[in-house]
Short mmCIF file of C-alpha atoms in Angstrom, two decimals:
data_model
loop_
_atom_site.label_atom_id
_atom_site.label_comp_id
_atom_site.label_asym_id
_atom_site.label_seq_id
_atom_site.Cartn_x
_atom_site.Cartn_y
_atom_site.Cartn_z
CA UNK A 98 8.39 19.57 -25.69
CA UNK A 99 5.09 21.76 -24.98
CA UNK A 100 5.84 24.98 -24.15
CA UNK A 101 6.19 26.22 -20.79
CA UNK A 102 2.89 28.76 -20.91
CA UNK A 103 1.32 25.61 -21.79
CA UNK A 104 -1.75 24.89 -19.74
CA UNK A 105 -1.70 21.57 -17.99
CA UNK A 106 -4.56 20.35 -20.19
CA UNK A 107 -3.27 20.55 -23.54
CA UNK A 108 0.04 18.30 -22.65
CA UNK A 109 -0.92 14.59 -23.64
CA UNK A 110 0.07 11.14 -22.27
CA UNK A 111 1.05 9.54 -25.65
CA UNK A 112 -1.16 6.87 -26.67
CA UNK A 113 1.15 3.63 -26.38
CA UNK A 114 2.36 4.93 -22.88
CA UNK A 115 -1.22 5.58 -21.96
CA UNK A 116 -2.17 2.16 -22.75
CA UNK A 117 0.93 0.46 -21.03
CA UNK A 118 -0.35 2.75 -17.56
CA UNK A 119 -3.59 1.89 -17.74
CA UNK A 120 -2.46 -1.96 -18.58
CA UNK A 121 -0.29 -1.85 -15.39
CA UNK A 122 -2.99 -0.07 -13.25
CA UNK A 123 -6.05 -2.63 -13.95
CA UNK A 124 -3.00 -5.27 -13.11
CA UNK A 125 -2.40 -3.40 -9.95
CA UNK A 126 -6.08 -3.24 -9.20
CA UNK A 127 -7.28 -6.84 -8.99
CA UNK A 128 -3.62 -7.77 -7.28
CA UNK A 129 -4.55 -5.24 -4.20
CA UNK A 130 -7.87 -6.17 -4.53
CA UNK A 131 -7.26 -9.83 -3.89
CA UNK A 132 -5.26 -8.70 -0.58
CA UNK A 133 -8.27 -7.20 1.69
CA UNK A 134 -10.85 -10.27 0.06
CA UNK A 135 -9.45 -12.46 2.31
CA UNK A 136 -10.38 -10.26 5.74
CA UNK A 137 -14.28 -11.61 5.40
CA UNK A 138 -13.71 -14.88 4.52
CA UNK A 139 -11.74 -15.52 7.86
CA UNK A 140 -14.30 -16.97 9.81
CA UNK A 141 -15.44 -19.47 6.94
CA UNK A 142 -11.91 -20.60 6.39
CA UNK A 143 -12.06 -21.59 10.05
CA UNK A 144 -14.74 -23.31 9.94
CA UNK A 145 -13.89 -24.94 6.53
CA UNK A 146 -10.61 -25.91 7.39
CA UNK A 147 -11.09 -26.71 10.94
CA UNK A 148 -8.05 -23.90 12.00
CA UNK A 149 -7.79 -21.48 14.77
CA UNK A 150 -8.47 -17.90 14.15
CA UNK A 151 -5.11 -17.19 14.67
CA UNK A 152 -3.76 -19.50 12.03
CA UNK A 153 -6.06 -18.26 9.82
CA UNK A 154 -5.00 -14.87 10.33
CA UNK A 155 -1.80 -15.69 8.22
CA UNK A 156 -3.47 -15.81 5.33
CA UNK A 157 -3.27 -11.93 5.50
CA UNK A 158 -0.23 -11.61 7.87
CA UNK A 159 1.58 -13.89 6.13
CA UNK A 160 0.49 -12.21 2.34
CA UNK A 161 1.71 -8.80 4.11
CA UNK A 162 5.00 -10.11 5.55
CA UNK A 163 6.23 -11.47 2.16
CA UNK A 164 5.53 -8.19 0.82
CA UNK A 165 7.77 -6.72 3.13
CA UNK A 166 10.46 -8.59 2.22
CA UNK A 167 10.31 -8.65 -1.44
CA UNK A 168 9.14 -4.78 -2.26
CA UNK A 169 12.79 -3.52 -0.99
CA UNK A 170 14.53 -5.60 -4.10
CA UNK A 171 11.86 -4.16 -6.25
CA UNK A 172 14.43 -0.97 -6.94
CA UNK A 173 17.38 -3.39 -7.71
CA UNK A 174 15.17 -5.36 -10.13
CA UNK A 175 13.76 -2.35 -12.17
CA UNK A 176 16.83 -1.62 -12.95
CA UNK A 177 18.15 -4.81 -13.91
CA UNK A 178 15.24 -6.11 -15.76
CA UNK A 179 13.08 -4.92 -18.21
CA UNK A 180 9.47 -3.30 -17.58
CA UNK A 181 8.01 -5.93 -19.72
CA UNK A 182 10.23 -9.19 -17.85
CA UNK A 183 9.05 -7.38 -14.74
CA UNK A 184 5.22 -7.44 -15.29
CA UNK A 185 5.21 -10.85 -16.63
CA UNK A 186 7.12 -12.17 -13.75
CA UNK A 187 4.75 -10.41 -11.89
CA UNK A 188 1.55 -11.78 -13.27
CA UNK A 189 2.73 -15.30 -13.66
CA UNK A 190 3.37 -15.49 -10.25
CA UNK A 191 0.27 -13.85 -9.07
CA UNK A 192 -1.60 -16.11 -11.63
CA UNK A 193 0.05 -19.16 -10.29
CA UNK A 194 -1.02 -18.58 -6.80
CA UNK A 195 -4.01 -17.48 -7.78
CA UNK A 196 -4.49 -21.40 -9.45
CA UNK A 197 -3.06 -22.88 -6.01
CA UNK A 198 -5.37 -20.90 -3.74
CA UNK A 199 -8.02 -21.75 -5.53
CA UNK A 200 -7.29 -25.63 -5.90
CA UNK A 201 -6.19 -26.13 -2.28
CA UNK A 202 -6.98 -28.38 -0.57
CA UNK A 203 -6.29 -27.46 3.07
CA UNK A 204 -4.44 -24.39 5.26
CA UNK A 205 -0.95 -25.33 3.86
CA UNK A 206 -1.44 -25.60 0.11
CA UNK A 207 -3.88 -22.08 0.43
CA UNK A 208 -0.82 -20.30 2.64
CA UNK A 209 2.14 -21.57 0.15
CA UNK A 210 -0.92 -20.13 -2.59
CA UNK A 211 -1.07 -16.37 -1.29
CA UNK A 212 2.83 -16.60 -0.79
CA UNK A 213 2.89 -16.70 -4.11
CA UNK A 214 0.57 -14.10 -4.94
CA UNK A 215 2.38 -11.81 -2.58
CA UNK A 216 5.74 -12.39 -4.21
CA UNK A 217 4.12 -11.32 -7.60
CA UNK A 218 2.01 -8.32 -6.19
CA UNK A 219 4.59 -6.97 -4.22
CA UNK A 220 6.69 -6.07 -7.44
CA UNK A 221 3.65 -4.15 -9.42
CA UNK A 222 3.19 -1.05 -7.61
CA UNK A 223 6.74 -0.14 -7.62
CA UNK A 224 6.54 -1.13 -11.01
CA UNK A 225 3.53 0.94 -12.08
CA UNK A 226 4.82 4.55 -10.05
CA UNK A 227 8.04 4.21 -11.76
CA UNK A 228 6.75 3.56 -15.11
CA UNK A 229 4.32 6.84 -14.83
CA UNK A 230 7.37 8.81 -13.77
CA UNK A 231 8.97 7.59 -16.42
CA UNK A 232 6.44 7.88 -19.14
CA UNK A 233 4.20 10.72 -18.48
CA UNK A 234 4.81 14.63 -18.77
CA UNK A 235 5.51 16.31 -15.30
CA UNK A 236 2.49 18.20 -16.51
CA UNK A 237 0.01 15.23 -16.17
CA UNK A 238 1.69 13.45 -13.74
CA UNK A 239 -0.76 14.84 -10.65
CA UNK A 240 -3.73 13.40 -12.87
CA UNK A 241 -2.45 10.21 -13.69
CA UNK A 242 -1.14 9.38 -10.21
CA UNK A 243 -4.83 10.55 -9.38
CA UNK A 244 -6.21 7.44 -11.09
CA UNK A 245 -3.60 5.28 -9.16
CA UNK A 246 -5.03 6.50 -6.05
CA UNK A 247 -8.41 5.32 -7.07
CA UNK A 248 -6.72 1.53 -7.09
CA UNK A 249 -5.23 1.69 -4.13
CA UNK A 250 -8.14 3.31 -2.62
CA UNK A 251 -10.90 1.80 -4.28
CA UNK A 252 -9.55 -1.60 -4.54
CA UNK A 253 -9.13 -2.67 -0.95
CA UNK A 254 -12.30 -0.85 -0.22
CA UNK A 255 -14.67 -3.13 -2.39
CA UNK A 256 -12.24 -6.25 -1.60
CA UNK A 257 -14.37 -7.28 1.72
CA UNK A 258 -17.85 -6.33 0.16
CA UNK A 259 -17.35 -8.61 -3.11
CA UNK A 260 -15.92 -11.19 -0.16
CA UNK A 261 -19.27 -10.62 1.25
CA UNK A 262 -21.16 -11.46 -2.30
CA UNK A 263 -19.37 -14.58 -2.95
CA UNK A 264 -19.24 -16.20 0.55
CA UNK A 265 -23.22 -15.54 0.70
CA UNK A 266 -23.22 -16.97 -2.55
CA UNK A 267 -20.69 -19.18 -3.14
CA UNK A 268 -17.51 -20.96 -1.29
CA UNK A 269 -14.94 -19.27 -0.11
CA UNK A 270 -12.18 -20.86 -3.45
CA UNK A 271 -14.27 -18.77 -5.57
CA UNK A 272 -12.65 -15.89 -4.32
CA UNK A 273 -9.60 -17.10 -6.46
CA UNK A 274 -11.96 -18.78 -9.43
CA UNK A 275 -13.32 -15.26 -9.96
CA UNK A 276 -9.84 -13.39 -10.39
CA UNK A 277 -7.97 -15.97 -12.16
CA UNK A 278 -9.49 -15.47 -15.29
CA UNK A 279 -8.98 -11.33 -14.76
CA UNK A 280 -5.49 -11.79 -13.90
CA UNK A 281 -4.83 -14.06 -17.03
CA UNK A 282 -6.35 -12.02 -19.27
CA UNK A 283 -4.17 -8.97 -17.97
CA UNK A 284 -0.90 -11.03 -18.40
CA UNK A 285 -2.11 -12.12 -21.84
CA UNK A 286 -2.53 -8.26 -22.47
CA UNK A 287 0.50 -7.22 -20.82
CA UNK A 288 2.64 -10.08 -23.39
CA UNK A 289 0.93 -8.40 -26.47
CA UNK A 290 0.91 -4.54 -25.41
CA UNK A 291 3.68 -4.16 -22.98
CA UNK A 292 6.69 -3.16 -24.96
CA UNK A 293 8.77 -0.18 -23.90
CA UNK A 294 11.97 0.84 -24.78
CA UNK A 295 14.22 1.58 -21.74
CA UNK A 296 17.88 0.88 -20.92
CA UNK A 297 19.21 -1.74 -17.75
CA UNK A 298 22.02 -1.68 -15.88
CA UNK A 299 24.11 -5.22 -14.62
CA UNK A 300 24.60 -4.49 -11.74
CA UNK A 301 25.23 -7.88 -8.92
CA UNK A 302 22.99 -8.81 -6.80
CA UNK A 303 24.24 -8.38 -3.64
CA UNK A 304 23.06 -11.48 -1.67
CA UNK A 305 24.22 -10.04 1.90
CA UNK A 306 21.84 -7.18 1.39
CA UNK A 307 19.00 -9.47 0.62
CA UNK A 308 19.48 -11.47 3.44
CA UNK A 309 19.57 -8.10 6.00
CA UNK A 310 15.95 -7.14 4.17
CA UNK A 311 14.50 -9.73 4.41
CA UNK A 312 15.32 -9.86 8.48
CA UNK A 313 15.02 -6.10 9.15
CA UNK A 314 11.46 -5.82 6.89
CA UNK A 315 9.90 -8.75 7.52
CA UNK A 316 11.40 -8.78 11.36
CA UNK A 317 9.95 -5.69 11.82
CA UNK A 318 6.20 -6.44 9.72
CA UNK A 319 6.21 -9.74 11.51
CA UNK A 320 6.83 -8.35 15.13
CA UNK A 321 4.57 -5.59 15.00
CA UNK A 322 1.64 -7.87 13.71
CA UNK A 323 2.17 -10.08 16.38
CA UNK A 324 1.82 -7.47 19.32
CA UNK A 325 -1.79 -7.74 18.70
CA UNK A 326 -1.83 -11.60 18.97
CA UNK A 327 0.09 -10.86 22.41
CA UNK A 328 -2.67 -9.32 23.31
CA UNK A 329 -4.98 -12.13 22.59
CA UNK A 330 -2.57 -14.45 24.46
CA UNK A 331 -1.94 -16.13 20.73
CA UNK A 332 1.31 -15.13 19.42
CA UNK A 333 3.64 -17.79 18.69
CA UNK A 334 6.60 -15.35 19.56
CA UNK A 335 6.98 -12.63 21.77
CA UNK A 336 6.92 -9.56 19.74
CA UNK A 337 9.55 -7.95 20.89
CA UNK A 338 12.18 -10.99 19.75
CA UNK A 339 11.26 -10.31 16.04
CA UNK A 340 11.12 -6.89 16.51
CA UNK A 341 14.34 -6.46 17.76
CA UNK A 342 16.09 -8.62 15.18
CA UNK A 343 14.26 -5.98 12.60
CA UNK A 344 15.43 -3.31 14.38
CA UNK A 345 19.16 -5.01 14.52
CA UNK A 346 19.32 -5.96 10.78
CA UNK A 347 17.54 -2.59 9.56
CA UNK A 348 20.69 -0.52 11.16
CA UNK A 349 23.31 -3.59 9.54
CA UNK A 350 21.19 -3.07 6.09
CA UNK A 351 21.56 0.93 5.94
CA UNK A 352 25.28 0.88 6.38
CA UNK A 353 25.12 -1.57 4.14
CA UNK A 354 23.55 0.20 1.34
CA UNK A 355 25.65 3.38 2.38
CA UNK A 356 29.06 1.60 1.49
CA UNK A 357 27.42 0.18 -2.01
CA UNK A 358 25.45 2.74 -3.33
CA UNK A 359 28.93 4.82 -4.01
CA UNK A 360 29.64 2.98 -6.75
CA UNK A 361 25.89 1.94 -7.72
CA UNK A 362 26.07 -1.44 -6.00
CA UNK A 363 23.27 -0.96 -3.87
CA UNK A 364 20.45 -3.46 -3.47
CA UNK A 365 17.63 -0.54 -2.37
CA UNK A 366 19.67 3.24 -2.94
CA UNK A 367 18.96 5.67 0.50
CA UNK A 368 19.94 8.73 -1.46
CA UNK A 369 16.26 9.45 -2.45
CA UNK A 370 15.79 10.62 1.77
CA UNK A 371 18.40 13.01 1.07
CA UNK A 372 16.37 15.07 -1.18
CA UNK A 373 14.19 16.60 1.40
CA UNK A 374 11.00 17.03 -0.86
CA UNK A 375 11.07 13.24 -0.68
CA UNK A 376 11.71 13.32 2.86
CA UNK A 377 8.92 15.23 3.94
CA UNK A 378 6.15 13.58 1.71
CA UNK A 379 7.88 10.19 2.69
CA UNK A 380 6.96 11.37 6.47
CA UNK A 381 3.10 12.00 5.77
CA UNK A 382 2.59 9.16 3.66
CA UNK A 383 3.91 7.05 6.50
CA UNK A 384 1.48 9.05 8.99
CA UNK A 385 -1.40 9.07 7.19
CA UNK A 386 -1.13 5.11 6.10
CA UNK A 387 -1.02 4.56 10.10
CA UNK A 388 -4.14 6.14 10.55
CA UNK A 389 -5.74 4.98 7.42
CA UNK A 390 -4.70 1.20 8.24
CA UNK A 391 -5.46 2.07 11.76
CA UNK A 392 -9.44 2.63 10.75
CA UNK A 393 -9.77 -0.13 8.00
CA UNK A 394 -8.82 -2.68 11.27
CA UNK A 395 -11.20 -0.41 13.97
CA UNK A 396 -14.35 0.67 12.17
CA UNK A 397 -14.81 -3.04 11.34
CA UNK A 398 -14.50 -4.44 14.52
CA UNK A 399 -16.44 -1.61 16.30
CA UNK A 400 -19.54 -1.99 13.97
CA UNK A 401 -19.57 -5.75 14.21
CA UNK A 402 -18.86 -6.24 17.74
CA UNK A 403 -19.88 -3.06 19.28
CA UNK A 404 -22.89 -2.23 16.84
CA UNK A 405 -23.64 -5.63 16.18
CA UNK A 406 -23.75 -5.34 12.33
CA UNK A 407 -23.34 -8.36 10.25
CA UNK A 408 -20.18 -8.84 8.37
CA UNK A 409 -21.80 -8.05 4.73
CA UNK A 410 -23.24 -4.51 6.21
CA UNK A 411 -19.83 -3.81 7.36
CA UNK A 412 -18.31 -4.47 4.27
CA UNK A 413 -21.11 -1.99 2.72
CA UNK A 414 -20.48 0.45 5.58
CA UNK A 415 -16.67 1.15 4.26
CA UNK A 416 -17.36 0.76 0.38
CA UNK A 417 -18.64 4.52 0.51
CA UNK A 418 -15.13 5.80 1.44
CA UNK A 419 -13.32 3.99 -1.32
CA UNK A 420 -15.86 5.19 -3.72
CA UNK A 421 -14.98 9.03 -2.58
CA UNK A 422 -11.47 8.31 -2.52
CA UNK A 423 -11.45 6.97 -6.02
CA UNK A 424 -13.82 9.71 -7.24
CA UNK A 425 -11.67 12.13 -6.11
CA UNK A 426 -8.26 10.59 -7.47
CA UNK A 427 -8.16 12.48 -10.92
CA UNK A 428 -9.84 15.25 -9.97
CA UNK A 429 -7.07 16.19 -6.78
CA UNK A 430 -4.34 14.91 -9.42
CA UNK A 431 -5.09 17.52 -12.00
CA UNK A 432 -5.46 20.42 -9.43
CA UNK A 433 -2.22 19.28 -7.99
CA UNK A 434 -0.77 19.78 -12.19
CA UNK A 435 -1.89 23.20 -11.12
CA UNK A 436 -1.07 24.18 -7.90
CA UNK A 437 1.29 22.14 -6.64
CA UNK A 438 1.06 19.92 -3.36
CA UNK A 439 1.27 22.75 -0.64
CA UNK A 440 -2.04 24.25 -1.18
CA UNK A 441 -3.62 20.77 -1.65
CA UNK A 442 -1.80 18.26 1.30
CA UNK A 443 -2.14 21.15 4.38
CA UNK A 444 -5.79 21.57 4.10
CA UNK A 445 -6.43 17.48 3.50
CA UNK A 446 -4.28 16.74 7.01
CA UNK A 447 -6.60 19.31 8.74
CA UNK A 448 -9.79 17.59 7.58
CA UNK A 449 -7.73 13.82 8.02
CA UNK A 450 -7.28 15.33 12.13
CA UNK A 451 -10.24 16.47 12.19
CA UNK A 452 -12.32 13.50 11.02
CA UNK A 453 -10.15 11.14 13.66
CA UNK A 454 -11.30 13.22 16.40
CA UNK A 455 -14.88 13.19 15.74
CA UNK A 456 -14.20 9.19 16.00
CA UNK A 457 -12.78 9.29 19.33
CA UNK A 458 -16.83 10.61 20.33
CA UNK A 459 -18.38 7.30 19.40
CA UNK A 460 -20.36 4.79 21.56
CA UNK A 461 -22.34 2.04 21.97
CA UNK A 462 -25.69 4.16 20.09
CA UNK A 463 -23.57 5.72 17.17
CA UNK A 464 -25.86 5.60 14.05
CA UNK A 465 -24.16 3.83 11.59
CA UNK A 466 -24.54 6.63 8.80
CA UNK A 467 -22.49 8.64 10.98
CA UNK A 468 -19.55 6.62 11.12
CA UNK A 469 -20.11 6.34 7.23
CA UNK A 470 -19.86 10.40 7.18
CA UNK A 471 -16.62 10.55 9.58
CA UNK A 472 -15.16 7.53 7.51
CA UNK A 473 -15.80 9.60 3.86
CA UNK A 474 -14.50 12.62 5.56
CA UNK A 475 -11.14 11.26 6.34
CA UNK A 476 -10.52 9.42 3.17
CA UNK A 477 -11.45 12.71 1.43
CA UNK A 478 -8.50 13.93 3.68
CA UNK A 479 -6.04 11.55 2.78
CA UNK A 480 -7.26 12.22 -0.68
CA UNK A 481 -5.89 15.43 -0.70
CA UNK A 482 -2.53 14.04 1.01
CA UNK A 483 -1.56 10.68 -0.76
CA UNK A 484 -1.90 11.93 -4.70
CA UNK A 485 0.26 15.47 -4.30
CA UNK A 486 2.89 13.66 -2.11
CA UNK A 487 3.42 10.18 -4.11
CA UNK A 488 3.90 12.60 -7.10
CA UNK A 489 5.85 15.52 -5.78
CA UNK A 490 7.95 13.03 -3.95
CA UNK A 491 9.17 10.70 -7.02
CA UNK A 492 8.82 13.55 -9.21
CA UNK A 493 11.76 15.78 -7.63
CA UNK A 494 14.18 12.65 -7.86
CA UNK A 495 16.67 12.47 -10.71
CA UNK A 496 15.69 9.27 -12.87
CA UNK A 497 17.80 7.21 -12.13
CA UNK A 498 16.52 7.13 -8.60
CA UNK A 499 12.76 6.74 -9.55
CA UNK A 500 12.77 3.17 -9.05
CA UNK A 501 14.76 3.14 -5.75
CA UNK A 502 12.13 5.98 -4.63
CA UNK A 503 9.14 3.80 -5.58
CA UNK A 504 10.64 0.93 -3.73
CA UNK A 505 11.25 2.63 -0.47
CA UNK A 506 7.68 4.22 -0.29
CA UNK A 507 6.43 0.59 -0.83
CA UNK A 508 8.48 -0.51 1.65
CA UNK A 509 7.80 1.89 4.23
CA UNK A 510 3.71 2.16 3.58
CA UNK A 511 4.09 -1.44 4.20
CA UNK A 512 5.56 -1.03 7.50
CA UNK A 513 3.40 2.01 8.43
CA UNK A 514 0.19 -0.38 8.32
CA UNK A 515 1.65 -3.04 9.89
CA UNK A 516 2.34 -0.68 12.67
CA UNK A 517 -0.75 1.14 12.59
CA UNK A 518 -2.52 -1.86 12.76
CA UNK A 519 -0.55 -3.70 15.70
CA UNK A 520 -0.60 -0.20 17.46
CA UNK A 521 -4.68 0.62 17.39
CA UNK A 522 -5.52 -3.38 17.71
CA UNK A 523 -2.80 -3.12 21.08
CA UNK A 524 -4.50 -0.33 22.31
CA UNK A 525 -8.47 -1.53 21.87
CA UNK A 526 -7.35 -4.87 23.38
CA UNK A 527 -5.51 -2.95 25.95
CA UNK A 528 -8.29 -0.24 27.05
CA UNK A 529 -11.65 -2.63 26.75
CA UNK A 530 -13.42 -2.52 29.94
CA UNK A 531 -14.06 -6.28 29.09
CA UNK A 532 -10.90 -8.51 28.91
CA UNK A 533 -11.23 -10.86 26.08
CA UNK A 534 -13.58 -8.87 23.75
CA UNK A 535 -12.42 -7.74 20.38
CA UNK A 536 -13.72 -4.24 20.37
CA UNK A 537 -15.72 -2.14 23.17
CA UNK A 538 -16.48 1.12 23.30
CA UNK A 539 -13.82 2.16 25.89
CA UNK A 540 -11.11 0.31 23.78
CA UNK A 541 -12.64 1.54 20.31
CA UNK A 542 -11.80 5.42 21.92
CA UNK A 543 -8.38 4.86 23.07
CA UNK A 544 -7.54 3.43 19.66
CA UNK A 545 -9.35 6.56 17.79
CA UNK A 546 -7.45 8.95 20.20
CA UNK A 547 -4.27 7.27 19.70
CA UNK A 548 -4.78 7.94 15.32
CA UNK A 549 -6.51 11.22 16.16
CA UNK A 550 -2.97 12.18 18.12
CA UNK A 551 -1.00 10.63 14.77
CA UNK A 552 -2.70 13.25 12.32
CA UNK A 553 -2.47 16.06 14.78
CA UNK A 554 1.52 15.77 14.67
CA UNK A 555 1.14 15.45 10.83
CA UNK A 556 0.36 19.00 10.50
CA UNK A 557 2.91 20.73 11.38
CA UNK A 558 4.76 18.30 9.09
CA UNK A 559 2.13 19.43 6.27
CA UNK A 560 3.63 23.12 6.63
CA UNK A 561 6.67 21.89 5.35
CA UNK A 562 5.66 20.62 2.50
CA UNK A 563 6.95 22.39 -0.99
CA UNK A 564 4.84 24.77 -2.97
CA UNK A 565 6.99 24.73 -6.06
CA UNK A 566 5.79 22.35 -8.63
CA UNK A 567 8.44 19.95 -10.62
CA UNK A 568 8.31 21.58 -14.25
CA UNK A 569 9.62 19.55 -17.22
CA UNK A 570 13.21 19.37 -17.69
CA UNK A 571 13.68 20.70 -14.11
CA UNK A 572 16.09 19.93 -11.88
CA UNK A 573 15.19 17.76 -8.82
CA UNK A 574 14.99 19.61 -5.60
CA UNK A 575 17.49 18.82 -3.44
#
């Protein structure tokens, strides 16, 4: 072990476990890449496949909702199966949809396609957070959760302007011809490289407690999407119904997992909230993936239907933001091996609240580079949020919660944009000064104020954020 005067630079990610991270991050990449492609190619699809705009709108709904479901038995199976069994499961099945998608010939064969790739990408970012806790030195953890941050920042980022490139280009099924090769080539890698030692536990499956998930995740994913579609007038449910059956089955699921998880029966372990490090980064995470999901739906719908900028331009408008986001990855993941997450996460939600307000000034003359300067601003916010608190919070749990912790902040980023997005897309629909527009300007503020108002209570939550580092060989925080 190095020794504790060590500087954070001199402690090294061994070679074989820096390969396997950087195998399961370029895995991780193209899979979140491949869910924002889709967002583009919507109106094409209609077109193509002579659907409504709301049926086409489950390609993504539908890829998000069987996320949902599937992330919460993501802590059950990484510690049941191995890392390797995991990540070829993963791939195959992302691989295999990938094929479908790509082959289909109409909307039913293309949904039962990005099932598929959801149920395979919904295991690999649990996957590849518990395998750097795992792996890596608490010393280098901050950097290398830094260059996670540039795939989940980056990837969905580029995913509508290389949507952009091949629809102007190409059909819309080479979307899918263009990653299947990448994804097969990373499960061919991941068979040869991917070998890690690391123990399992048989422990049942507790059917009961998938069947509650599933209803109280994807109930509550698949009501909040649809209070959007209310708006519209095209929901095929009332959102509350859905909703409420989450809300139902989420309260049956807890006290579920509360009886099994004193003996270690539990399908998805709660005792990661009781460590209050956990708790608190869990909170700001959630925030700050409202707001961030919140903008990814707005800014494109205010520059295209407000601004009147083609789809392509849009997709070029946001690619700036990912590009600072990813920059800035490893470079706020080794500060945070220095200085913790307090000094880093306070001052990032004062520039996140401070970037949403500036977008509740905008109107129908905005410049377009100055929505591209308030968009980098706030992901250079949330920079300095997401890296220090995925970290700190999975790296003050004892290990044999570090999958169950990985799974939950899936989970519940998953259910933070799916209400960020239902809540900003309510309110624009709500507030436009013309019913049956997608964006105005009148609409486009109320939704701004509304995420300007989210990051504003996330700062007082910042302040309570730890300055104490995890060392090596520490104990977790409680």
């Amino acid at each position: 072990m190095t020794a504790p005067d060590a500087p954070p630079s001199s402690v090294e990610v061994p070679r074989s476990a820096s390969t396997v991270v950087w195998l399961l991050v370029g895995s991780a990449f193209v899979m979140i890449l491949n869910e924002t492609i889709m967002s583009v190619a919507l109106p094409v699809l209609v077109t193509d496949l002579g659907i409504t705009v709301g049926t086409a709108q489950w390609l993504t709904s539908g890829f998000l909702l069987t996320m949902s479901v599937v992330i919460p038995i993501t802590g059950f199976l990484l510690q049941r199966l191995t890392p390797r069994t995991v990540f070829l499961a993963s791939m195959s099945l992302f691989s295999l949809g990938t094929l479908i998608s790509a082959a289909a010939p109409g909307f039913g064969l293309l949904m039962t396609g990005r099932v598929v790739q959801a149920l395979g990408t919904a295991v690999m970012i649990p996957l590849l957070m518990t395998t750097v806790i795992r792996l890596v030195p608490a010393e280098r953890r901050g950097a290398t959760m830094g260059t996670i941050t540039v795939v989940i920042a980056v990837a969905p980022a580029v995913g509508p302007t290389i949507s952009g490139v091949i629809l102007s280009t190409l059909g819309w099924r080479w979307m899918f011809i263009v990653i299947l090769p990448i994804a097969l080539l990373a499960l061919a890698a991941g068979a040869t490289w991917l070998r890690l030692d690391s123990e399992t536990r048989r422990i049942p499956l507790d059917w009961l407690s998938v069947v509650l998930s599933a209803l109280a995740f994807g109930g509550l994913v698949f009501g909040l999407s649809s209070i959007g579609e209310a708006a519209r007038g095209e929901a095929l449910l009332p959102p509350w119904a859905p909703t409420l059956v989450g809300v139902a089955a989420l309260a049956v699921f807890v006290f579920r997992q509360l009886r099994l998880q004193r003996d270690g029966r539990a399908l998805l372990d709660l005792r990661p909230l009781g460590f209050r490090p956990f708790a608190v980064s869990l909170v700001l995470v959630v925030l700050g993936m409202m707001a961030l999901f919140g903008v990814l739906i707005l800014l494109p719908l205010y520059l295209q239907d407000v601004l009147g900028v083609s789809a392509f331009v849009t997709g070029l408008a946001v690619l700036p933001g990912g590009l600072v986001m990813g920059l800035l990855g490893p470079f706020v993941g080794r500060l945070y091996d220095r200085v913790g997450a307090r000094p880093l996460v306070i001052p990032g939600t004062a520039v996140l609240a401070l970037s949403l307000w500036g977008f509740t000034t905008v109107g129908a003359s905005t410049p377009v580079p100055i929505l591209i300067g308030m968009h980098v601003l706030l992901v250079i916010g949330l920079s300095f949020m997401f890296t220090p608190l995925m970290t700190d919070a999975l790296g003050r749990l004892p290990s044999e919660l570090d999958s169950h912790g990985s799974a939950i902040l899936a989970t519940l980023q998953q259910v933070a944009g799916a209400a960020g997005t239902a809540l900003f897309v309510t309110l624009m629909v709500v507030f436009a000064a013309t019913p049956g527009v997608a964006a105005d300007v009148p609409g486009a503020r109320a939704a701004f104020l509304c995420a300007a108002v989210i990051a504003t209570v996330a700062l007082p939550v910042s302040l309570l954020v730890g300055g104490k580092k995890q060392v090596a060989g520490a104990p977790a925080a409680a």
